[in-house]
Amino acid sequence: MAPFPVQGITEGDFVVVLVPVDTEDPMTTVAEKIAHHAVNRRVPENDRPMVVRHNGRVLAADTTVVDAGVAPLDVLEVVHPS
């Protein structure tokens, strides 16, 4: 377990935030950590599940940033799939 900095943006937001995640966090936790900075601030709460997208590819919910090949400071998008 180690701190891992990523840039994150939540669907519907316009602010990219720097978020410290852990190398062992699954994408469900990464999505929550990123969305925390936008939901109920600039983006309304949404009951649909969140997924993380990296370079246009949706990452599996149980994947870690290391397993997904995410580099420090890469941009991760939190989206609500249709």
PDB file of C-alpha atoms in Angstrom:
ATOM      1  CA  MET A   1       0.000   0.000   0.000  1.00  0.00           C
ATOM      2  CA  ALA A   2       1.341   3.347  -1.040  1.00  0.00           C
ATOM      3  CA  PRO A   3      -0.058   6.802  -1.802  1.00  0.00           C
ATOM      4  CA  PHE A   4      -0.600   7.351  -5.512  1.00  0.00           C
ATOM      5  CA  PRO A   5      -1.549  10.785  -6.945  1.00  0.00           C
ATOM      6  CA  VAL A   6      -4.019  10.960  -9.833  1.00  0.00           C
ATOM      7  CA  GLN A   7      -5.936  13.751 -11.470  1.00  0.00           C
ATOM      8  CA  GLY A   8      -9.660  13.156 -11.512  1.00  0.00           C
ATOM      9  CA  ILE A   9     -12.778  14.659 -12.998  1.00  0.00           C
ATOM     10  CA  THR A  10     -16.389  13.708 -12.394  1.00  0.00           C
ATOM     11  CA  GLU A  11     -18.912  13.607 -15.246  1.00  0.00           C
ATOM     12  CA  GLY A  12     -20.728  16.946 -15.375  1.00  0.00           C
ATOM     13  CA  ASP A  13     -17.949  18.839 -13.606  1.00  0.00           C
ATOM     14  CA  PHE A  14     -15.429  21.240 -15.111  1.00  0.00           C
ATOM     15  CA  VAL A  15     -12.735  21.036 -12.413  1.00  0.00           C
ATOM     16  CA  VAL A  16      -9.888  18.535 -12.532  1.00  0.00           C
ATOM     17  CA  VAL A  17      -8.721  17.732  -8.997  1.00  0.00           C
ATOM     18  CA  LEU A  18      -5.561  16.164  -7.636  1.00  0.00           C
ATOM     19  CA  VAL A  19      -6.604  13.139  -5.572  1.00  0.00           C
ATOM     20  CA  PRO A  20      -4.397  10.867  -3.479  1.00  0.00           C
ATOM     21  CA  VAL A  21      -5.509   7.256  -3.845  1.00  0.00           C
ATOM     22  CA  ASP A  22      -3.828   4.090  -2.645  1.00  0.00           C
ATOM     23  CA  THR A  23      -2.118   1.618  -4.941  1.00  0.00           C
ATOM     24  CA  GLU A  24      -4.372  -1.118  -3.526  1.00  0.00           C
ATOM     25  CA  ASP A  25      -7.684   0.789  -3.858  1.00  0.00           C
ATOM     26  CA  PRO A  26     -10.158  -0.882  -6.244  1.00  0.00           C
ATOM     27  CA  MET A  27     -11.705   1.388  -8.887  1.00  0.00           C
ATOM     28  CA  THR A  28     -14.944   1.563  -6.888  1.00  0.00           C
ATOM     29  CA  THR A  29     -13.016   3.303  -4.097  1.00  0.00           C
ATOM     30  CA  VAL A  30     -11.060   5.454  -6.555  1.00  0.00           C
ATOM     31  CA  ALA A  31     -14.364   6.613  -8.087  1.00  0.00           C
ATOM     32  CA  GLU A  32     -15.713   7.546  -4.653  1.00  0.00           C
ATOM     33  CA  LYS A  33     -12.543   9.456  -3.743  1.00  0.00           C
ATOM     34  CA  ILE A  34     -12.648  11.458  -6.976  1.00  0.00           C
ATOM     35  CA  ALA A  35     -16.416  12.082  -6.932  1.00  0.00           C
ATOM     36  CA  HIS A  36     -16.233  13.274  -3.312  1.00  0.00           C
ATOM     37  CA  HIS A  37     -14.733  16.557  -4.564  1.00  0.00           C
ATOM     38  CA  ALA A  38     -17.582  17.325  -6.993  1.00  0.00           C
ATOM     39  CA  VAL A  39     -20.826  15.623  -5.905  1.00  0.00           C
ATOM     40  CA  ASN A  40     -23.163  17.975  -4.050  1.00  0.00           C
ATOM     41  CA  ARG A  41     -20.760  20.812  -4.781  1.00  0.00           C
ATOM     42  CA  ARG A  42     -20.840  21.361  -8.544  1.00  0.00           C
ATOM     43  CA  VAL A  43     -22.503  18.104  -9.638  1.00  0.00           C
ATOM     44  CA  PRO A  44     -25.833  16.818  -8.296  1.00  0.00           C
ATOM     45  CA  GLU A  45     -25.913  13.439  -6.580  1.00  0.00           C
ATOM     46  CA  ASN A  46     -26.775  10.545  -8.891  1.00  0.00           C
ATOM     47  CA  ASP A  47     -27.925   7.100  -7.745  1.00  0.00           C
ATOM     48  CA  ARG A  48     -26.501   5.311 -10.780  1.00  0.00           C
ATOM     49  CA  PRO A  49     -23.267   3.358 -10.295  1.00  0.00           C
ATOM     50  CA  MET A  50     -19.983   5.107 -11.076  1.00  0.00           C
ATOM     51  CA  VAL A  51     -17.165   3.694 -13.175  1.00  0.00           C
ATOM     52  CA  VAL A  52     -13.660   4.951 -13.845  1.00  0.00           C
ATOM     53  CA  ARG A  53     -12.455   5.621 -17.369  1.00  0.00           C
ATOM     54  CA  HIS A  54      -8.767   5.956 -18.287  1.00  0.00           C
ATOM     55  CA  ASN A  55      -7.742   6.964 -21.807  1.00  0.00           C
ATOM     56  CA  GLY A  56     -11.249   6.155 -23.059  1.00  0.00           C
ATOM     57  CA  ARG A  57     -11.297   2.660 -21.533  1.00  0.00           C
ATOM     58  CA  VAL A  58     -13.614   1.729 -18.653  1.00  0.00           C
ATOM     59  CA  LEU A  59     -11.637  -0.012 -15.909  1.00  0.00           C
ATOM     60  CA  ALA A  60     -13.012  -3.066 -14.099  1.00  0.00           C
ATOM     61  CA  ALA A  61     -14.414  -2.337 -10.637  1.00  0.00           C
ATOM     62  CA  ASP A  62     -11.901  -4.564  -8.847  1.00  0.00           C
ATOM     63  CA  THR A  63      -8.835  -3.316 -10.758  1.00  0.00           C
ATOM     64  CA  THR A  64      -6.226  -1.207  -8.936  1.00  0.00           C
ATOM     65  CA  VAL A  65      -4.376   1.743 -10.461  1.00  0.00           C
ATOM     66  CA  VAL A  66      -1.222  -0.372 -10.667  1.00  0.00           C
ATOM     67  CA  ASP A  67      -3.020  -3.286 -12.393  1.00  0.00           C
ATOM     68  CA  ALA A  68      -4.627  -0.878 -14.873  1.00  0.00           C
ATOM     69  CA  GLY A  69      -1.296   0.683 -15.851  1.00  0.00           C
ATOM     70  CA  VAL A  70      -2.208   4.136 -14.578  1.00  0.00           C
ATOM     71  CA  ALA A  71       0.810   6.405 -14.175  1.00  0.00           C
ATOM     72  CA  PRO A  72       1.087   9.020 -11.414  1.00  0.00           C
ATOM     73  CA  LEU A  73      -0.847  12.173 -12.343  1.00  0.00           C
ATOM     74  CA  ASP A  74      -2.786  10.457 -15.152  1.00  0.00           C
ATOM     75  CA  VAL A  75      -6.347  11.760 -15.566  1.00  0.00           C
ATOM     76  CA  LEU A  76      -9.138   9.424 -14.471  1.00  0.00           C
ATOM     77  CA  GLU A  77     -12.746  10.209 -15.364  1.00  0.00           C
ATOM     78  CA  VAL A  78     -15.643   9.160 -13.125  1.00  0.00           C
ATOM     79  CA  VAL A  79     -18.717   8.539 -15.266  1.00  0.00           C
ATOM     80  CA  HIS A  80     -22.182   7.017 -14.983  1.00  0.00           C
ATOM     81  CA  PRO A  81     -22.514   4.481 -17.819  1.00  0.00           C
ATOM     82  CA  SER A  82     -25.749   4.389 -19.801  1.00  0.00           C
TER      83      SER A  82
END
